[in-house]
Amino acid sequence: MADEANRQLFPTQPASHLLPPSRTAKTLSTTPESSYWRTFRSSTLPSNLHLPITSLAFSPSSPFPLAAASSTSIRLFSSLSSEPSFSTLSLPDLAYSPSFRCDGGLIAAGCETGLVRVFNTANSTSLRSLKAHSRASRVVKFPLLHQKLRLFSAGDDAQLVQWDVPSETPLLTVPGAHRDYIRAGAPSPVSDDVFATGSYDHTVKIWDARVDSGASSVLSINHGAPVESVLFLPSGGLLATAGGNTVKIWDVIAGGKAVHSVETHNKTVTGLTLAKVRDGETRLLSVSIDGYLKSFDFSRFKITHSMRYPAQLLSVAFSPTGTIRVVGTNNGVIYTGIKTKKDELEGETAQVRSDEFVWSVPEPMPVLRKNKRYFSRGQSEMPSEGDFVIKRREKVKLKEHDKLLRKFMHKDALVSVLKTKRTTSIIAVLEELVARKKLIKCVLNLDIDELGLFLLFISKNATLPGRARFLMDLAKRVLEIRAEDIESGGAELAVHVRNLRRMVVQEIQIQRSLLEIQGMISPLLAIAGK
Amino acid sequence: MIVGGQSLVSSAPVFSHDGKKLLVCTGCTVSVFSTSTGMLITELEGHTDRVTSIVVVPVATSGGTKFSNYCWTSSLDGMLFYWDFSTPDLLKKLNVHLPVHSMVIPHILSASIGSTNKASPNLYAFVSVEDANRKVVDVKHLCGLIQIYDLTNSTRVGGILAETRKPEILAVSKSGEFVGIKKQQQLNIWRVPNKNLKSENMKKLKLHHTRTLSCLAFHPTNSIVAAGDVSGRILIWRGFGKMRLSQDGGGKMKIDREDRPGVRDGDDADSCSTWHWHSSEIRFLLFSSDEAYLFSGAKEGVIVVWQLDTGNKNYKPNLASPLMYFTDSPDPSLSCVSCEDNRIHLLRMPSMDIIKSISGIKLPLVLPESQRGESHVTLGFDRSNGIIVLPTMDYCVQFFSLFDDTEISHVQVIERNYDPVDETTVYISLIELSNDGSMMCTVEEKLPEMGLGGLISLKFWTRGSHTGHYTLSTVIYEPHSNGGVSDVAFCPGRSMAVSTSYCGNFKMWVKSSSFIHTGDEIQEKGGWRCQSVGSYKGTPMTAAAFSGDGSVLAIAAETVITLWDPHSNLLVAVIGDSLSPIRRLAFVGSSEYIVSFSAGTKAHLVLWNISTLSMHWSYKLLVEDVCSMTSESRFAVLALFSYSDKSVLTEKDGMVLLFDVENPIPVSTWFVRKAKGGRLNFIKNKSGEAADGKQLLAYINGGHEYILLDPSDIKETEGLIHKTARRPQVHSDDENVAVGYASIYGELPSFELTKERSSDNVPFVPSERPWETVFSGSSHALPPLSKLCSPFLESLLEKQNVLSQ
């Protein structure tokens, strides 16, 4: 119980109610994951778009062009890593859900009118128009594996259609597949005939085109909120759904059992995608209109990283190479994060080292080291890995005014803190002087220059909301007890007093108008109360 | 019955001969602590009043007695006891008949170090006693006496060695050659002869100073004596008594004045030097056992180590409390220092690091003069865990377990550096804990400097994983803008609290609890915020209490009690009119009664019935505190005797009365001491096997000594009292239980029963001067004319009488 030994020393600190809440992140997390994400150099795509980016998709084949749906067109950016150039695929109305074929040769997109158009990626010509939807076709997806001739689409008319693209004929039509708008869909990564749709009726349904007539879904899952995005995880056995501010993971093989629920976003989650990080590990990226992009490790069910963007996020995509992430916002800006080769290498090595650190059990160190270097190591010797480091007790860093206060040099402390012009520290020192009953004496002892400093502070801060009562009383008292010095003090002091006077007049005006507002509001409140 | 909370620093502690045990005077017992663990080993119980000094008998080297531990103790009950404190056994008693304030045994060292075959000489004890009778008889009021007792033969030797105005603390040199006292501005030193000790043949020496001396110490071997005075100076006389105290006859030699720097005229010393570092009265002086250093301490909380030859100083700062005593042990690497905040630090010697601290209960705060007027006692109770929460001078709160009599922890409430010399300007004025102890609320006040910069802040704390570990949840600055906080109460079973203010409003605080997941752990976010504000006619709100189920909130608006619905913040009812502002309120268990009391000249204890909104019964009593059981319909009252009774009972100035709501005759009564500033509360019984939710009544007196009473069974209580009569404690004479009210009725003339079972709903307050109060209250609720008429006419008649006379 030797508590005296570590008895704390409290420096004169500004009371916390005077400080605005800090907006900066307290500490940068230093997990290997976050350092990996930090190797991405972020920028924005020069696209001149102003309408929301509703959907983003990367082509599965080199050079991995990016398709972004915004306004009535699909922007097709050629490779992002070098200087990006784009071509435009236009649609008759608002464009939705661009989707690349598995070889990247074709791209399909939906439209507000219900039309689904298929374009040639290479020369941006429209090849086919698929008409079946009566309202906006929000979901258009090519299968992921080998099937090149079919795609499925769904839309606000709650209809699900599987198309044979060359002949423009629907192979499978499910009218009323859901009881509300279908806004999400995903093909299975293990079978070309299986796909999932998510709807605003809170359900996610899994369909199999091989099932005869296909009129009923294979599986139906209730997400509990309007579903904004659906995604199969790489195994095909797990399904991620986003709706409301939750992301849920379901086990499809086990018949739709909920595996995990992630509730880290504050607002509606709008997009999901898979991201390949080092060593073939995969993360689930989710974006939300609260402006956060979160990386979720679905093997450990842990959020590993989160990034904040200054806008509402609607869509997200991650390049198959694992080097580019793009995020679409509601104001047309596309944020990109591009990993440079050098960074990648560094990240890789860092990853290897950190893995070693985490997973390998450190070998017991031999206690006796016989080499000369060990015994002749100097003061600047860095601790090697595995050494147990005993930290020296951190020294309390005292500011100038704290040092002076400890020596009971009260006036000097006041002057030194006044010179810093840091309002919160000045108030803290003033309050400490009150606690020591030395404030009036200090004020009396200030010479003309120091009095000028003091009046400058007072004239600026006397109406500071937190401590106005104290500071206004203090101002009054100072003017009373130093009246003669102020009169004879010259022009500078006169200026401060004039400023103070102006501030008092302003404050009186503010108070008056506040009273007026109160007078206006209180009858309203009284009526509302009844 | 559990008694505790004694001061550990009433007298200097003493180490045992091997330095493994520390004997501390704790009230009327001597507590033996282990120096390696700092835990209590055993207690020596036998004295019936405060133990004032302990003298440990050094161990003789012969084999048989190697492991035995013997000591002499003296006490204010006029007895000297001889103990074996390893067993512990009382071996011998000696009656001095007068309260002993200090005792030294000069030759105890030489007596036992000598081998067994040498006949040991008689042991003589010098005792400083107080003879209160002499205060009346003697003109000079010399009531402090120094007497000598022969401990071997248990007889008194010779006459009176010295007379002082008040009993002084005796000091003895290590060799036993010299005994000394301070006597205002002079030191009196006697040489103790080895044989044939009588008060007549003791040689005496006086050393003079110009200021009042406060302590003295002898050098272990040389004839050097050091004395400290009230101004912080240390005087060192070297080579004293060469002439007057010399062995052979004290022949008067010629005094050579030039050779003796600093020595005052006629004093018998070679030289006198003065050291001055301390700014206030020196509390202790001690020469180190290696004779090279002198330790001194005063109010600053700094031990100063003086190098004896050069006067160079070394410091051990930051003990954060005024120092009281410094004791060295036979083990040269161990010593201890007693601090005024009831704590003993064991120090590792050359470096003076603190090894262990033995903490007692914190003493009451000493508030600055301006605040002392309102008798404000700041204490919190954790009723479910039996913990009392006390504010300390160094801006902490201490959690003290009533059952174990030990400190549990302390929590820093105000982040400020404490300096014992400074005047108190910031202090904790209120502590309140919720019923289960999971939430705590503290109020701290900063006094303004000439009306500038006062600050009151309210802090809410949440308990951590253990009892006594609290973390700050919310700070509210100036909760009632300018007004002081008069009371805080927690709503049972809910995260809700109310604070009342003298500026006429009360605020309900609720805790918005939301949890945020940060990675693995769940962090609690969100704090307390104000839910609603209420006031009643702008009158100062003085007290608040929640009913047992938390559905009704009672707030005392000066003289009336207002009842509120805490959730909708609606005024439900207003009860009664007392004569002076209500100090405190308590709902009686789950029943429909509220008990309130008011202080001042019209002190009053009233039991109100909520269902009929009327007074049930009342007493004219000067009440200090009231508390109620949570389950049963009983409540306890701590009442002070009014000052006119002082002659009747000097020792006991208060009593604890246990009432049942149905009956104005107390169920049981205990007499207590130092009731002024005392506190009462019921706590859940956790001790022993009777942990069946029974409640104990904890009484803490003004000096922070406490006793746990069992209110459940009167017979059992009697039995306990008999038991404690054999086992005297601090409170032993405080608890001669009178069963029932009748037994004490005769002793208390002013304790009149003004039982008032009001048949109607009108609050009617009895008073000696009815014409002042008879028309008080709203006009539609006036008493019937028949009741009004006679006192009013009476009052007129009285006035006529005065006129005619």
XYZ file of N, CA and C in Angstrom, chain A residues 270-452:
549
model
N -25.705 0.471 -47.124
C -26.178 0.526 -48.499
C -25.447 -0.431 -49.425
N -24.222 -0.777 -49.121
C -23.501 -1.614 -50.055
C -22.590 -2.607 -49.362
N -22.401 -3.752 -50.030
C -21.492 -4.767 -49.510
C -20.573 -5.187 -50.645
N -19.354 -5.539 -50.330
C -18.495 -6.153 -51.331
C -17.440 -6.977 -50.612
N -16.777 -7.810 -51.388
C -15.716 -8.628 -50.824
C -14.379 -8.009 -51.192
N -13.437 -8.049 -50.282
C -12.123 -7.487 -50.557
C -11.086 -8.541 -50.244
N -10.194 -8.707 -51.181
C -9.100 -9.636 -50.960
C -7.975 -8.869 -50.287
N -7.582 -9.280 -49.127
C -6.405 -8.663 -48.518
C -5.288 -9.679 -48.606
N -4.187 -9.388 -47.973
C -3.000 -10.221 -48.150
C -3.272 -11.685 -47.849
N -2.501 -12.497 -48.464
C -2.484 -13.938 -48.212
C -3.829 -14.594 -48.474
N -4.556 -14.051 -49.437
C -5.796 -14.696 -49.808
C -6.882 -14.597 -48.766
N -6.649 -13.821 -47.701
C -7.735 -13.619 -46.747
C -8.744 -12.681 -47.366
N -9.990 -12.827 -46.984
C -11.030 -12.007 -47.569
C -11.764 -11.266 -46.464
N -12.111 -10.032 -46.754
C -12.885 -9.235 -45.815
C -14.181 -8.828 -46.482
N -15.179 -8.609 -45.687
C -16.437 -8.094 -46.178
C -16.442 -6.592 -45.915
N -16.516 -5.797 -46.988
C -16.578 -4.354 -46.805
C -18.028 -3.925 -46.854
N -18.397 -3.058 -45.925
C -19.760 -2.541 -45.949
C -19.687 -1.026 -45.896
N -20.542 -0.369 -46.638
C -20.618 1.086 -46.577
C -22.022 1.479 -46.168
N -22.104 2.648 -45.582
C -23.377 3.083 -45.047
C -23.535 4.570 -45.297
N -24.744 5.056 -45.186
C -24.929 6.485 -45.400
C -24.462 7.282 -44.185
N -23.978 6.634 -43.128
C -23.332 7.390 -42.057
C -21.900 7.771 -42.429
N -21.457 7.384 -43.628
C -20.147 7.819 -44.100
C -19.011 6.889 -43.722
N -19.305 5.734 -43.174
C -18.245 4.831 -42.750
C -18.126 3.646 -43.702
N -16.899 3.273 -43.944
C -16.607 2.017 -44.614
C -15.993 1.109 -43.574
N -16.576 -0.063 -43.387
C -16.049 -0.951 -42.359
C -15.604 -2.252 -42.986
N -14.507 -2.731 -42.458
C -13.969 -3.996 -42.937
C -14.252 -5.054 -41.885
N -14.928 -6.109 -42.316
C -15.379 -7.125 -41.364
C -14.706 -8.454 -41.705
N -14.063 -9.019 -40.727
C -13.426 -10.313 -40.924
C -14.457 -11.375 -40.573
N -15.020 -12.031 -41.602
C -16.118 -12.954 -41.302
C -15.630 -14.316 -40.846
N -14.315 -14.524 -40.857
C -13.859 -15.784 -40.273
C -13.760 -15.666 -38.764
N -13.488 -14.447 -38.263
C -13.413 -14.259 -36.819
C -14.597 -13.455 -36.281
N -15.494 -13.032 -37.200
C -16.629 -12.198 -36.819
C -16.183 -10.971 -36.052
N -15.265 -10.241 -36.624
C -14.760 -9.051 -35.940
C -14.607 -7.928 -36.939
N -14.962 -6.745 -36.522
C -14.676 -5.565 -37.343
C -13.185 -5.278 -37.190
N -12.484 -5.273 -38.308
C -11.043 -5.075 -38.189
C -10.611 -3.655 -38.499
N -11.414 -2.913 -39.244
C -10.995 -1.551 -39.568
C -12.210 -0.751 -39.984
N -12.157 0.540 -39.748
C -13.225 1.377 -40.271
C -12.635 2.687 -40.756
N -13.212 3.187 -41.840
C -12.735 4.426 -42.447
C -13.920 5.346 -42.571
N -13.628 6.645 -42.436
C -14.718 7.603 -42.530
C -14.546 8.457 -43.776
N -15.638 8.701 -44.459
C -15.632 9.567 -45.630
C -16.551 10.743 -45.358
N -16.297 11.857 -46.006
C -17.097 13.052 -45.691
C -18.417 13.117 -46.445
N -19.003 12.011 -46.798
C -20.279 12.050 -47.511
C -21.033 10.772 -47.211
N -22.293 10.726 -47.643
C -23.069 9.498 -47.490
C -22.618 8.518 -48.572
N -22.367 7.303 -48.161
C -21.835 6.319 -49.092
C -22.964 5.426 -49.590
N -22.973 5.175 -50.903
C -24.044 4.371 -51.476
C -23.539 3.059 -52.056
N -22.302 3.040 -52.525
C -21.853 1.828 -53.195
C -20.368 1.640 -52.944
N -19.919 0.419 -53.103
C -18.524 0.102 -52.861
C -18.117 -1.021 -53.817
N -16.857 -0.970 -54.253
C -16.345 -2.072 -55.070
C -14.865 -2.233 -54.782
N -14.378 -3.438 -54.997
C -12.988 -3.730 -54.710
C -12.439 -4.520 -55.886
N -11.295 -4.074 -56.385
C -10.815 -4.689 -57.617
C -10.361 -6.123 -57.366
N -10.503 -7.009 -58.383
C -10.116 -8.419 -58.204
C -8.637 -8.574 -57.879
N -7.822 -7.569 -58.249
C -6.394 -7.677 -57.922
C -6.109 -7.364 -56.469
N -7.082 -6.781 -55.806
C -6.848 -6.432 -54.405
C -6.056 -5.170 -54.231
N -5.992 -4.319 -55.238
C -5.174 -3.124 -55.106
C -5.984 -1.840 -55.150
N -7.256 -1.904 -55.538
C -8.043 -0.682 -55.665
C -9.363 -0.882 -54.934
N -9.716 0.099 -54.117
C -11.082 0.099 -53.592
C -11.730 1.403 -54.012
N -12.976 1.334 -54.401
C -13.701 2.541 -54.803
C -14.992 2.616 -53.991
N -15.353 3.845 -53.655
C -16.556 4.082 -52.865
C -17.352 5.161 -53.563
N -18.644 4.900 -53.782
C -19.497 5.882 -54.432
C -20.359 6.599 -53.427
N -20.529 7.907 -53.607
C -21.284 8.706 -52.657
C -22.545 9.238 -53.302
N -23.341 9.903 -52.500
C -24.601 10.425 -53.001
C -24.430 11.748 -53.726
N -23.213 12.325 -53.716
C -23.043 13.589 -54.435
C -22.150 13.439 -55.663
N -22.010 12.219 -56.130
C -21.315 12.006 -57.386
C -19.820 11.833 -57.284
N -19.281 11.973 -56.102
C -17.840 11.815 -55.955
C -17.528 10.340 -55.780
N -16.514 9.876 -56.500
C -16.062 8.496 -56.311
C -14.708 8.552 -55.637
N -14.636 8.029 -54.422
C -13.369 7.987 -53.706
C -12.646 6.697 -54.044
N -11.360 6.836 -54.358
C -10.594 5.638 -54.671
C -9.462 5.487 -53.673
N -9.078 4.270 -53.458
C -7.878 4.002 -52.679
C -7.032 3.055 -53.496
N -5.846 3.496 -53.874
C -5.011 2.678 -54.757
C -3.743 2.313 -54.023
N -3.462 1.041 -54.054
C -2.294 0.535 -53.352
C -1.136 0.503 -54.351
N -0.064 1.162 -53.978
C 1.092 1.163 -54.878
C 1.887 -0.113 -54.688
N 2.661 -0.433 -55.652
C 3.428 -1.684 -55.611
C 4.376 -1.719 -54.424
N 5.006 -0.563 -54.207
C 5.990 -0.474 -53.136
C 5.307 -0.711 -51.789
N 4.184 -0.007 -51.628
C 3.427 -0.174 -50.397
C 3.046 -1.627 -50.196
N 2.671 -2.214 -51.323
C 2.216 -3.595 -51.245
C 3.316 -4.484 -50.705
N 4.500 -4.260 -51.268
C 5.632 -5.073 -50.825
C 5.884 -4.894 -49.332
N 5.898 -3.623 -48.965
C 6.132 -3.329 -47.544
C 5.086 -3.976 -46.675
N 3.837 -3.804 -47.139
C 2.742 -4.390 -46.391
C 2.926 -5.889 -46.246
N 3.372 -6.493 -47.346
C 3.550 -7.937 -47.320
C 4.580 -8.353 -46.270
N 5.696 -7.646 -46.306
C 6.740 -8.026 -45.356
C 6.283 -7.752 -43.935
N 5.638 -6.617 -43.765
C 5.161 -6.294 -42.423
C 4.206 -7.367 -41.946
N 3.374 -7.810 -42.878
C 2.403 -8.837 -42.548
C 3.117 -10.103 -42.081
N 4.132 -10.473 -42.829
C 4.852 -11.690 -42.481
C 5.436 -11.569 -41.085
N 6.043 -10.415 -40.823
C 6.679 -10.246 -39.534
C 5.639 -10.289 -38.417
N 4.546 -9.563 -38.644
C 3.575 -9.489 -37.566
C 2.942 -10.855 -37.337
N 2.764 -11.598 -38.424
C 2.203 -12.936 -38.250
C 3.107 -13.787 -37.377
N 4.377 -13.674 -37.678
C 5.337 -14.431 -36.896
C 5.213 -14.062 -35.424
N 5.083 -12.745 -35.218
C 4.987 -12.244 -33.852
C 3.767 -12.799 -33.148
N 2.681 -12.871 -33.894
C 1.451 -13.286 -33.249
C 1.431 -14.795 -33.014
N 1.832 -15.528 -34.042
C 1.530 -16.954 -33.986
C 2.645 -17.804 -33.388
N 3.865 -17.416 -33.604
C 4.917 -18.298 -33.111
C 5.166 -18.033 -31.630
N 5.302 -19.093 -30.898
C 5.582 -18.963 -29.470
C 7.048 -18.533 -29.316
N 7.315 -17.444 -28.628
C 8.718 -17.035 -28.505
C 9.528 -18.082 -27.759
N 10.652 -18.368 -28.305
C 11.486 -19.394 -27.677
C 12.092 -18.852 -26.398
N 12.222 -19.702 -25.396
C 12.829 -19.222 -24.148
C 14.253 -18.744 -24.399
N 14.521 -17.561 -23.910
C 15.835 -16.969 -24.136
C 16.868 -17.658 -23.258
N 18.015 -17.901 -23.796
C 19.076 -18.400 -22.924
C 19.466 -17.304 -21.937
N 19.502 -17.656 -20.687
C 19.717 -16.654 -19.652
C 21.150 -16.124 -19.714
N 22.075 -17.031 -19.866
C 23.478 -16.611 -19.890
C 23.891 -16.336 -21.313
N 24.313 -15.140 -21.574
C 24.839 -14.827 -22.894
C 26.322 -14.533 -22.717
N 27.090 -15.244 -23.497
C 28.517 -15.174 -23.205
C 29.255 -14.186 -24.096
N 28.536 -13.668 -25.129
C 29.303 -12.802 -26.013
C 29.630 -11.478 -25.337
N 30.673 -10.878 -25.806
C 31.180 -9.673 -25.165
C 30.228 -8.504 -25.382
N 29.576 -8.568 -26.565
C 28.727 -7.436 -26.904
C 27.595 -7.270 -25.895
N 27.110 -8.395 -25.419
C 26.008 -8.337 -24.480
C 26.424 -7.605 -23.205
N 27.644 -7.915 -22.771
C 28.069 -7.332 -21.503
C 28.537 -5.896 -21.650
N 28.959 -5.553 -22.865
C 29.478 -4.203 -23.032
C 28.455 -3.296 -23.713
N 27.182 -3.690 -23.650
C 26.181 -2.858 -24.321
C 25.993 -1.556 -23.535
N 25.728 -0.513 -24.284
C 25.688 0.800 -23.651
C 24.282 1.209 -23.258
N 24.140 2.459 -22.907
C 22.865 2.982 -22.452
C 21.854 3.056 -23.590
N 22.362 3.242 -24.799
C 21.462 3.442 -25.921
C 21.019 2.126 -26.543
N 21.344 1.015 -25.921
C 20.967 -0.297 -26.438
C 19.446 -0.401 -26.505
N 18.950 -0.801 -27.670
C 17.508 -0.958 -27.814
C 17.110 -2.340 -27.315
N 15.950 -2.452 -26.724
C 15.524 -3.778 -26.289
C 15.240 -4.658 -27.498
N 15.743 -5.855 -27.461
C 15.492 -6.763 -28.573
C 14.152 -7.461 -28.350
N 13.732 -8.158 -29.367
C 12.434 -8.809 -29.304
C 12.445 -9.876 -28.213
N 11.392 -9.905 -27.437
C 11.333 -10.891 -26.377
C 11.869 -10.383 -25.057
N 12.532 -9.240 -25.067
C 12.985 -8.668 -23.800
C 11.784 -8.113 -23.058
N 11.817 -8.262 -21.779
C 10.753 -7.687 -20.968
C 11.167 -6.267 -20.607
N 10.395 -5.297 -21.099
C 10.784 -3.900 -20.921
C 10.069 -3.326 -19.714
N 10.848 -2.823 -18.771
C 10.255 -2.108 -17.642
C 10.366 -0.629 -17.955
N 9.210 -0.010 -18.050
C 9.236 1.397 -18.446
C 9.558 2.269 -17.244
N 10.310 3.280 -17.504
C 10.577 4.258 -16.455
C 9.299 5.044 -16.235
N 9.078 5.445 -14.993
C 7.876 6.221 -14.707
C 7.908 7.508 -15.502
N 6.794 7.756 -16.147
C 6.776 8.940 -16.989
C 6.823 10.197 -16.143
N 7.639 11.096 -16.577
C 7.779 12.337 -15.833
C 6.606 13.246 -16.187
N 6.054 13.856 -15.159
C 4.974 14.797 -15.429
C 5.602 16.056 -16.018
N 5.135 16.413 -17.186
C 5.680 17.621 -17.805
C 4.895 18.810 -17.286
N 5.565 19.668 -16.606
C 4.888 20.814 -16.041
C 5.099 22.016 -16.934
N 4.026 22.739 -17.103
C 4.136 23.974 -17.865
C 4.765 25.039 -16.990
N 5.111 26.130 -17.636
C 5.768 27.221 -16.927
C 4.936 27.702 -15.734
N 3.629 27.887 -15.978
C 2.815 28.439 -14.891
C 2.669 27.445 -13.751
N 2.682 26.147 -14.084
C 2.604 25.152 -13.018
C 3.844 25.181 -12.150
N 4.989 25.341 -12.801
C 6.227 25.418 -12.035
C 6.199 26.615 -11.105
N 5.717 27.749 -11.629
C 5.683 28.955 -10.807
C 4.681 28.811 -9.672
N 3.553 28.149 -9.967
C 2.565 27.952 -8.913
C 3.123 27.065 -7.813
N 3.939 26.099 -8.191
C 4.533 25.222 -7.175
C 5.521 25.978 -6.306
N 6.077 27.052 -6.865
C 6.984 27.870 -6.058
C 6.246 29.013 -5.384
N 4.932 29.007 -5.469
C 4.084 30.036 -4.857
C 4.372 31.413 -5.425
N 4.854 31.474 -6.670
C 5.052 32.779 -7.308
C 3.804 33.051 -8.120
N 2.787 33.514 -7.415
C 1.462 33.535 -8.016
C 1.352 34.546 -9.138
N 1.903 35.754 -8.901
C 1.762 36.786 -9.927
C 2.515 36.365 -11.186
N 3.719 35.834 -10.995
C 4.508 35.423 -12.158
C 3.785 34.327 -12.941
N 3.147 33.431 -12.204
C 2.396 32.373 -12.878
C 1.277 32.975 -13.709
N 0.585 33.936 -13.129
C -0.523 34.566 -13.847
C -0.006 35.270 -15.106
N 1.099 35.985 -14.960
C 1.629 36.711 -16.114
C 2.088 35.732 -17.192
N 2.761 34.671 -16.764
C 3.283 33.730 -17.769
C 2.150 33.051 -18.518
N 1.066 32.761 -17.827
C -0.034 32.104 -18.540
C -0.794 33.106 -19.393
N -0.838 34.359 -18.950
C -1.497 35.376 -19.780
C -0.750 35.564 -21.092
N 0.569 35.387 -21.022
C 1.355 35.572 -22.236
C 1.111 34.456 -23.249
N 0.736 33.289 -22.773
C 0.484 32.194 -23.714
C -0.774 32.434 -24.526
N -1.697 33.260 -24.004
C -2.970 33.574 -24.678
C -3.818 32.327 -24.891
N -3.634 31.321 -24.057
C -4.477 30.124 -24.161
C -5.611 30.280 -23.160
N -6.814 30.488 -23.668
C -7.913 30.876 -22.787
C -8.164 29.861 -21.689
N -8.187 28.585 -22.064
C -8.545 27.570 -21.070
C -7.504 27.508 -19.963
N -6.225 27.625 -20.336
C -5.188 27.571 -19.300
C -5.284 28.794 -18.405
N -5.577 29.941 -18.998
C -5.657 31.159 -18.188
C -6.771 31.008 -17.164
N -7.913 30.477 -17.609
C -9.023 30.335 -16.666
C -8.656 29.330 -15.582
N -7.964 28.268 -15.974
C -7.559 27.279 -14.967
C -6.656 27.917 -13.927
N -5.714 28.747 -14.360
C -4.816 29.382 -13.396
C -5.593 30.367 -12.530
N -6.513 31.113 -13.132
C -7.315 32.044 -12.336
C -8.090 31.297 -11.259
N -8.653 30.145 -11.635
C -9.430 29.384 -10.655
C -8.544 28.825 -9.556
N -7.343 28.409 -9.938
C -6.412 27.905 -8.933
C -6.026 29.028 -7.973
N -5.855 30.243 -8.505
C -5.511 31.374 -7.649
C -6.656 31.685 -6.695
N -7.889 31.527 -7.169
C -9.023 31.728 -6.277
C -8.975 30.707 -5.153
N -8.670 29.459 -5.507
C -8.609 28.412 -4.494
C -7.509 28.717 -3.478
N -6.485 29.415 -3.896
C -5.421 29.773 -2.950
C -5.639 31.143 -2.333
N -6.734 31.785 -2.680
C -7.073 33.108 -2.158
C -5.988 34.120 -2.463
N -5.485 34.089 -3.655
C -4.400 34.992 -4.007
C -4.737 35.845 -5.233
N -5.931 35.689 -5.784
C -6.215 36.345 -7.058
C -6.232 37.860 -6.926
N -6.920 38.353 -5.915
C -7.056 39.807 -5.775
C -5.676 40.429 -5.570
N -4.871 39.751 -4.739
C -3.528 40.261 -4.474
C -2.713 40.291 -5.768
N -2.855 39.239 -6.566
C -2.124 39.194 -7.844
C -2.532 40.345 -8.730
N -3.847 40.562 -8.807
C -4.338 41.619 -9.694
C -3.836 42.981 -9.216
N -3.801 43.137 -7.906
C -3.314 44.401 -7.361
C -1.852 44.635 -7.714
N -1.080 43.542 -7.798
C 0.358 43.687 -7.988
C 0.768 43.780 -9.450
N -0.163 43.613 -10.387
C 0.220 43.666 -11.795
C 0.697 45.067 -12.145
N 1.799 45.143 -12.898
C 2.185 46.487 -13.345
C 1.431 46.821 -14.640
N 1.698 48.001 -15.198
C 0.821 48.518 -16.257
C 0.787 47.589 -17.470
N 1.966 47.094 -17.891
C 1.997 46.229 -19.066
C 1.214 44.945 -18.821
N 1.470 44.386 -17.637
C 0.786 43.128 -17.307
C -0.711 43.357 -17.166
N -1.061 44.519 -16.644
C -2.481 44.849 -16.533
C -3.105 44.924 -17.923
N -2.316 45.436 -18.880
C -2.796 45.467 -20.263
C -3.102 44.074 -20.766
